[in-house]
């Protein structure tokens, strides 16, 4: 994912979803469901596709950060 086309983390991701800037959401399959379940519900209500195939470590690497990430959002253009 290109840095300028994504946000990482629960707070920034939820903000992007609420503002209608999210194209696709990535939820780490091994993240705490208490964090990811509400985001998945918001995405379902907004019709935003969700992918859950990656682990936190894989998602963090894909986003170019050195720690795991539970949520990342690909932003619209």
Short mmCIF file of N, CA, C and O in Angstrom, two decimals:
data_model
loop_
_atom_site.label_atom_id
_atom_site.label_comp_id
_atom_site.label_asym_id
_atom_site.label_seq_id
_atom_site.Cartn_x
_atom_site.Cartn_y
_atom_site.Cartn_z
N UNK A 1 0.84 -1.19 0.00
CA UNK A 1 0.00 0.00 0.00
C UNK A 1 0.88 1.24 0.00
O UNK A 1 1.84 1.32 0.74
N UNK A 2 0.49 2.21 -0.80
CA UNK A 2 1.24 3.45 -0.85
C UNK A 2 0.95 4.28 0.39
O UNK A 2 -0.20 4.39 0.80
N UNK A 3 1.99 4.89 1.01
CA UNK A 3 1.80 5.63 2.26
C UNK A 3 0.73 6.71 2.20
O UNK A 3 -0.02 6.89 3.14
N UNK A 4 0.66 7.44 1.09
CA UNK A 4 -0.32 8.52 1.01
C UNK A 4 -1.73 8.03 0.73
O UNK A 4 -2.68 8.79 0.77
N UNK A 5 -1.89 6.74 0.47
CA UNK A 5 -3.19 6.18 0.13
C UNK A 5 -3.75 5.28 1.23
O UNK A 5 -4.65 4.50 0.99
N UNK A 6 -3.21 5.38 2.44
CA UNK A 6 -3.68 4.50 3.51
C UNK A 6 -3.56 5.17 4.88
O UNK A 6 -2.84 6.15 5.03
N UNK A 7 -4.28 4.62 5.81
CA UNK A 7 -4.12 4.98 7.22
C UNK A 7 -4.00 3.68 7.99
O UNK A 7 -4.51 2.64 7.57
N UNK A 8 -3.31 3.74 9.11
CA UNK A 8 -3.07 2.56 9.93
C UNK A 8 -3.50 2.87 11.35
O UNK A 8 -3.25 3.96 11.86
N UNK A 9 -4.12 1.89 11.99
CA UNK A 9 -4.52 2.03 13.38
C UNK A 9 -6.03 2.19 13.52
O UNK A 9 -6.72 2.60 12.58
N UNK A 10 -6.51 1.86 14.70
CA UNK A 10 -7.95 1.83 14.95
C UNK A 10 -8.57 3.22 14.83
O UNK A 10 -9.56 3.41 14.13
N UNK A 11 -8.01 4.21 15.51
CA UNK A 11 -8.62 5.55 15.53
C UNK A 11 -8.65 6.18 14.15
O UNK A 11 -9.69 6.68 13.70
N UNK A 12 -7.52 6.17 13.45
CA UNK A 12 -7.47 6.77 12.12
C UNK A 12 -8.36 6.01 11.15
O UNK A 12 -9.00 6.61 10.28
N UNK A 13 -8.41 4.70 11.28
CA UNK A 13 -9.23 3.89 10.39
C UNK A 13 -10.71 4.18 10.59
O UNK A 13 -11.45 4.36 9.62
N UNK A 14 -11.14 4.23 11.83
CA UNK A 14 -12.55 4.51 12.11
C UNK A 14 -12.94 5.89 11.59
O UNK A 14 -14.02 6.07 11.05
N UNK A 15 -12.05 6.85 11.72
CA UNK A 15 -12.30 8.20 11.22
C UNK A 15 -12.47 8.18 9.70
O UNK A 15 -13.40 8.79 9.17
N UNK A 16 -11.58 7.47 9.01
CA UNK A 16 -11.67 7.38 7.55
C UNK A 16 -12.97 6.71 7.11
O UNK A 16 -13.60 7.13 6.14
N UNK A 17 -13.39 5.68 7.84
CA UNK A 17 -14.64 4.99 7.52
C UNK A 17 -15.83 5.93 7.72
O UNK A 17 -16.69 6.04 6.85
N UNK A 18 -15.86 6.61 8.85
CA UNK A 18 -16.96 7.55 9.15
C UNK A 18 -17.05 8.67 8.12
O UNK A 18 -18.13 9.13 7.77
N UNK A 19 -15.89 9.14 7.65
CA UNK A 19 -15.85 10.26 6.70
C UNK A 19 -16.06 9.81 5.25
O UNK A 19 -16.06 10.65 4.35
N UNK A 20 -16.21 8.51 5.02
CA UNK A 20 -16.45 8.01 3.68
C UNK A 20 -15.22 8.01 2.79
O UNK A 20 -15.33 8.01 1.58
N UNK A 21 -14.04 7.98 3.40
CA UNK A 21 -12.79 7.99 2.64
C UNK A 21 -12.19 6.60 2.47
O UNK A 21 -11.14 6.46 1.86
N UNK A 22 -12.83 5.57 3.01
CA UNK A 22 -12.28 4.20 2.97
C UNK A 22 -12.75 3.47 1.72
O UNK A 22 -13.94 3.42 1.43
N UNK A 23 -11.80 2.93 0.99
CA UNK A 23 -12.11 2.11 -0.19
C UNK A 23 -12.18 0.63 0.20
O UNK A 23 -13.04 -0.11 -0.24
N UNK A 24 -11.21 0.21 1.05
CA UNK A 24 -11.12 -1.18 1.48
C UNK A 24 -10.46 -1.19 2.85
O UNK A 24 -9.57 -0.40 3.12
N UNK A 25 -10.89 -2.11 3.70
CA UNK A 25 -10.37 -2.19 5.06
C UNK A 25 -9.71 -3.55 5.25
O UNK A 25 -10.23 -4.58 4.82
N UNK A 26 -8.55 -3.52 5.89
CA UNK A 26 -7.80 -4.74 6.21
C UNK A 26 -7.83 -4.93 7.72
O UNK A 26 -7.38 -4.05 8.46
N UNK A 27 -8.34 -6.06 8.17
CA UNK A 27 -8.36 -6.40 9.59
C UNK A 27 -7.47 -7.62 9.80
O UNK A 27 -7.63 -8.63 9.10
N UNK A 28 -6.55 -7.53 10.73
CA UNK A 28 -5.67 -8.66 11.00
C UNK A 28 -6.49 -9.79 11.61
O UNK A 28 -7.27 -9.58 12.54
N UNK A 29 -6.29 -10.98 11.08
CA UNK A 29 -7.03 -12.14 11.56
C UNK A 29 -6.72 -12.54 12.98
O UNK A 29 -7.54 -13.15 13.66
N UNK A 30 -5.52 -12.15 13.47
CA UNK A 30 -5.14 -12.50 14.84
C UNK A 30 -5.27 -11.33 15.81
O UNK A 30 -4.81 -11.41 16.93
N UNK A 31 -5.92 -10.26 15.39
CA UNK A 31 -6.11 -9.10 16.27
C UNK A 31 -7.25 -9.38 17.24
O UNK A 31 -8.10 -10.26 17.02
N UNK A 32 -7.31 -8.60 18.31
CA UNK A 32 -8.34 -8.73 19.34
C UNK A 32 -9.71 -8.44 18.72
O UNK A 32 -9.94 -7.34 18.20
N UNK A 33 -10.64 -9.39 18.77
CA UNK A 33 -11.97 -9.17 18.19
C UNK A 33 -12.71 -7.99 18.80
O UNK A 33 -13.56 -7.39 18.15
N UNK A 34 -12.39 -7.64 20.03
CA UNK A 34 -13.03 -6.47 20.64
C UNK A 34 -12.68 -5.19 19.88
O UNK A 34 -13.45 -4.23 19.88
N UNK A 35 -11.54 -5.18 19.21
CA UNK A 35 -11.14 -4.03 18.39
C UNK A 35 -11.68 -4.14 16.97
O UNK A 35 -12.13 -3.14 16.40
N UNK A 36 -11.62 -5.32 16.40
CA UNK A 36 -11.94 -5.46 14.99
C UNK A 36 -13.44 -5.65 14.70
O UNK A 36 -13.91 -5.24 13.65
N UNK A 37 -14.17 -6.23 15.63
CA UNK A 37 -15.60 -6.48 15.39
C UNK A 37 -16.40 -5.20 15.12
O UNK A 37 -17.17 -5.15 14.16
N UNK A 38 -16.23 -4.14 15.94
CA UNK A 38 -16.98 -2.90 15.66
C UNK A 38 -16.61 -2.28 14.31
O UNK A 38 -17.47 -1.74 13.61
N UNK A 39 -15.35 -2.39 13.93
CA UNK A 39 -14.92 -1.84 12.64
C UNK A 39 -15.53 -2.65 11.51
O UNK A 39 -16.02 -2.09 10.53
N UNK A 40 -15.55 -3.96 11.65
CA UNK A 40 -16.17 -4.82 10.63
C UNK A 40 -17.66 -4.48 10.50
O UNK A 40 -18.19 -4.45 9.38
N UNK A 41 -18.32 -4.21 11.61
CA UNK A 41 -19.75 -3.85 11.57
C UNK A 41 -19.96 -2.51 10.87
O UNK A 41 -20.90 -2.37 10.07
N UNK A 42 -19.10 -1.54 11.13
CA UNK A 42 -19.19 -0.25 10.44
C UNK A 42 -19.00 -0.42 8.94
O UNK A 42 -19.70 0.21 8.14
N UNK A 43 -18.05 -1.26 8.57
CA UNK A 43 -17.79 -1.52 7.15
C UNK A 43 -18.99 -2.19 6.49
O UNK A 43 -19.36 -1.84 5.36
N UNK A 44 -19.57 -3.16 7.17
CA UNK A 44 -20.74 -3.85 6.61
C UNK A 44 -21.89 -2.87 6.39
O UNK A 44 -22.55 -2.90 5.35
N UNK A 45 -22.10 -1.97 7.35
CA UNK A 45 -23.18 -0.99 7.23
C UNK A 45 -22.91 -0.01 6.09
O UNK A 45 -23.85 0.45 5.43
N UNK A 46 -21.64 0.30 5.84
CA UNK A 46 -21.28 1.26 4.81
C UNK A 46 -20.99 0.60 3.46
O UNK A 46 -20.74 1.30 2.48
N UNK A 47 -21.01 -0.72 3.41
CA UNK A 47 -20.74 -1.43 2.16
C UNK A 47 -19.28 -1.40 1.74
O UNK A 47 -18.97 -1.45 0.56
N UNK A 48 -18.38 -1.33 2.72
CA UNK A 48 -16.95 -1.29 2.44
C UNK A 48 -16.39 -2.71 2.53
O UNK A 48 -16.61 -3.40 3.53
N UNK A 49 -15.66 -3.16 1.50
CA UNK A 49 -15.09 -4.51 1.55
C UNK A 49 -14.03 -4.65 2.65
O UNK A 49 -13.26 -3.72 2.89
N UNK A 50 -14.00 -5.82 3.28
CA UNK A 50 -13.07 -6.10 4.38
C UNK A 50 -12.26 -7.34 4.03
O UNK A 50 -12.83 -8.34 3.58
N UNK A 51 -10.96 -7.28 4.25
CA UNK A 51 -10.09 -8.44 4.08
C UNK A 51 -9.51 -8.80 5.43
O UNK A 51 -9.08 -7.93 6.17
N UNK A 52 -9.45 -10.11 5.72
CA UNK A 52 -8.97 -10.57 7.03
C UNK A 52 -7.89 -11.65 6.92
O UNK A 52 -7.61 -12.33 7.90
N UNK A 53 -7.27 -11.79 5.76
CA UNK A 53 -6.33 -12.88 5.55
C UNK A 53 -4.97 -12.69 6.20
O UNK A 53 -4.24 -13.64 6.40
N UNK A 54 -4.58 -11.47 6.51
CA UNK A 54 -3.23 -11.21 7.03
C UNK A 54 -3.19 -11.22 8.55
O UNK A 54 -4.18 -10.95 9.21
N UNK A 55 -2.00 -11.52 9.08
CA UNK A 55 -1.77 -11.43 10.52
C UNK A 55 -1.38 -9.99 10.84
O UNK A 55 -1.12 -9.18 9.94
N UNK A 56 -1.30 -9.66 12.12
CA UNK A 56 -0.90 -8.32 12.52
C UNK A 56 0.50 -7.99 12.00
O UNK A 56 0.75 -6.89 11.51
N UNK A 57 1.41 -8.96 12.10
CA UNK A 57 2.78 -8.74 11.63
C UNK A 57 2.81 -8.50 10.12
O UNK A 57 3.48 -7.58 9.63
N UNK A 58 2.07 -9.29 9.37
CA UNK A 58 2.02 -9.13 7.91
C UNK A 58 1.40 -7.80 7.52
O UNK A 58 1.88 -7.12 6.61
N UNK A 59 0.35 -7.40 8.21
CA UNK A 59 -0.30 -6.15 7.91
C UNK A 59 0.61 -4.96 8.23
O UNK A 59 0.69 -4.01 7.47
N UNK A 60 1.32 -5.05 9.35
CA UNK A 60 2.27 -4.00 9.69
C UNK A 60 3.35 -3.86 8.64
O UNK A 60 3.68 -2.74 8.21
N UNK A 61 3.91 -4.99 8.20
CA UNK A 61 4.94 -4.96 7.15
C UNK A 61 4.39 -4.38 5.85
O UNK A 61 5.05 -3.59 5.18
N UNK A 62 3.19 -4.77 5.49
CA UNK A 62 2.58 -4.27 4.26
C UNK A 62 2.38 -2.76 4.30
O UNK A 62 2.41 -2.10 3.27
N UNK A 63 2.21 -2.24 5.50
CA UNK A 63 2.01 -0.80 5.67
C UNK A 63 3.32 -0.06 5.90
O UNK A 63 3.33 1.16 6.06
N UNK A 64 4.42 -0.79 5.95
CA UNK A 64 5.72 -0.17 6.11
C UNK A 64 6.05 0.29 7.51
O UNK A 64 6.84 1.21 7.70
N UNK A 65 5.43 -0.36 8.51
CA UNK A 65 5.76 -0.03 9.89
C UNK A 65 6.43 -1.23 10.55
O UNK A 65 6.27 -2.36 10.09
N UNK A 66 7.19 -0.96 11.60
CA UNK A 66 7.99 -2.02 12.22
C UNK A 66 7.25 -2.78 13.31
O UNK A 66 7.83 -3.66 13.94
N UNK A 67 6.00 -2.46 13.55
CA UNK A 67 5.20 -3.17 14.55
C UNK A 67 3.96 -3.72 13.86
O UNK A 67 3.64 -3.35 12.73
N UNK A 68 3.26 -4.59 14.54
CA UNK A 68 2.04 -5.15 13.98
C UNK A 68 0.93 -4.11 13.91
O UNK A 68 0.93 -3.13 14.64
N UNK A 69 -0.01 -4.35 13.03
CA UNK A 69 -1.17 -3.47 12.90
C UNK A 69 -2.43 -4.32 12.89
O UNK A 69 -2.48 -5.36 12.23
N UNK A 70 -3.42 -3.89 13.64
CA UNK A 70 -4.67 -4.64 13.66
C UNK A 70 -5.62 -4.18 12.57
O UNK A 70 -6.43 -4.96 12.08
N UNK A 71 -5.49 -2.91 12.17
CA UNK A 71 -6.40 -2.34 11.17
C UNK A 71 -5.63 -1.41 10.25
O UNK A 71 -4.79 -0.64 10.70
N UNK A 72 -5.94 -1.49 8.96
CA UNK A 72 -5.42 -0.54 7.98
C UNK A 72 -6.53 -0.29 6.96
O UNK A 72 -7.35 -1.15 6.70
N UNK A 73 -6.51 0.92 6.42
CA UNK A 73 -7.52 1.31 5.45
C UNK A 73 -6.86 1.84 4.19
O UNK A 73 -5.98 2.70 4.26
N UNK A 74 -7.31 1.33 3.05
CA UNK A 74 -6.90 1.88 1.76
C UNK A 74 -7.89 3.01 1.46
O UNK A 74 -9.10 2.79 1.47
N UNK A 75 -7.36 4.20 1.23
CA UNK A 75 -8.20 5.36 1.04
C UNK A 75 -8.62 5.52 -0.41
O UNK A 75 -7.94 5.06 -1.34
N UNK A 76 -9.75 6.20 -0.60
CA UNK A 76 -10.20 6.53 -1.95
C UNK A 76 -9.29 7.60 -2.52
O UNK A 76 -8.57 8.28 -1.80
N UNK A 77 -9.33 7.76 -3.82
CA UNK A 77 -8.49 8.78 -4.47
C UNK A 77 -8.97 10.18 -4.20
O UNK A 77 -10.05 10.48 -3.96
#
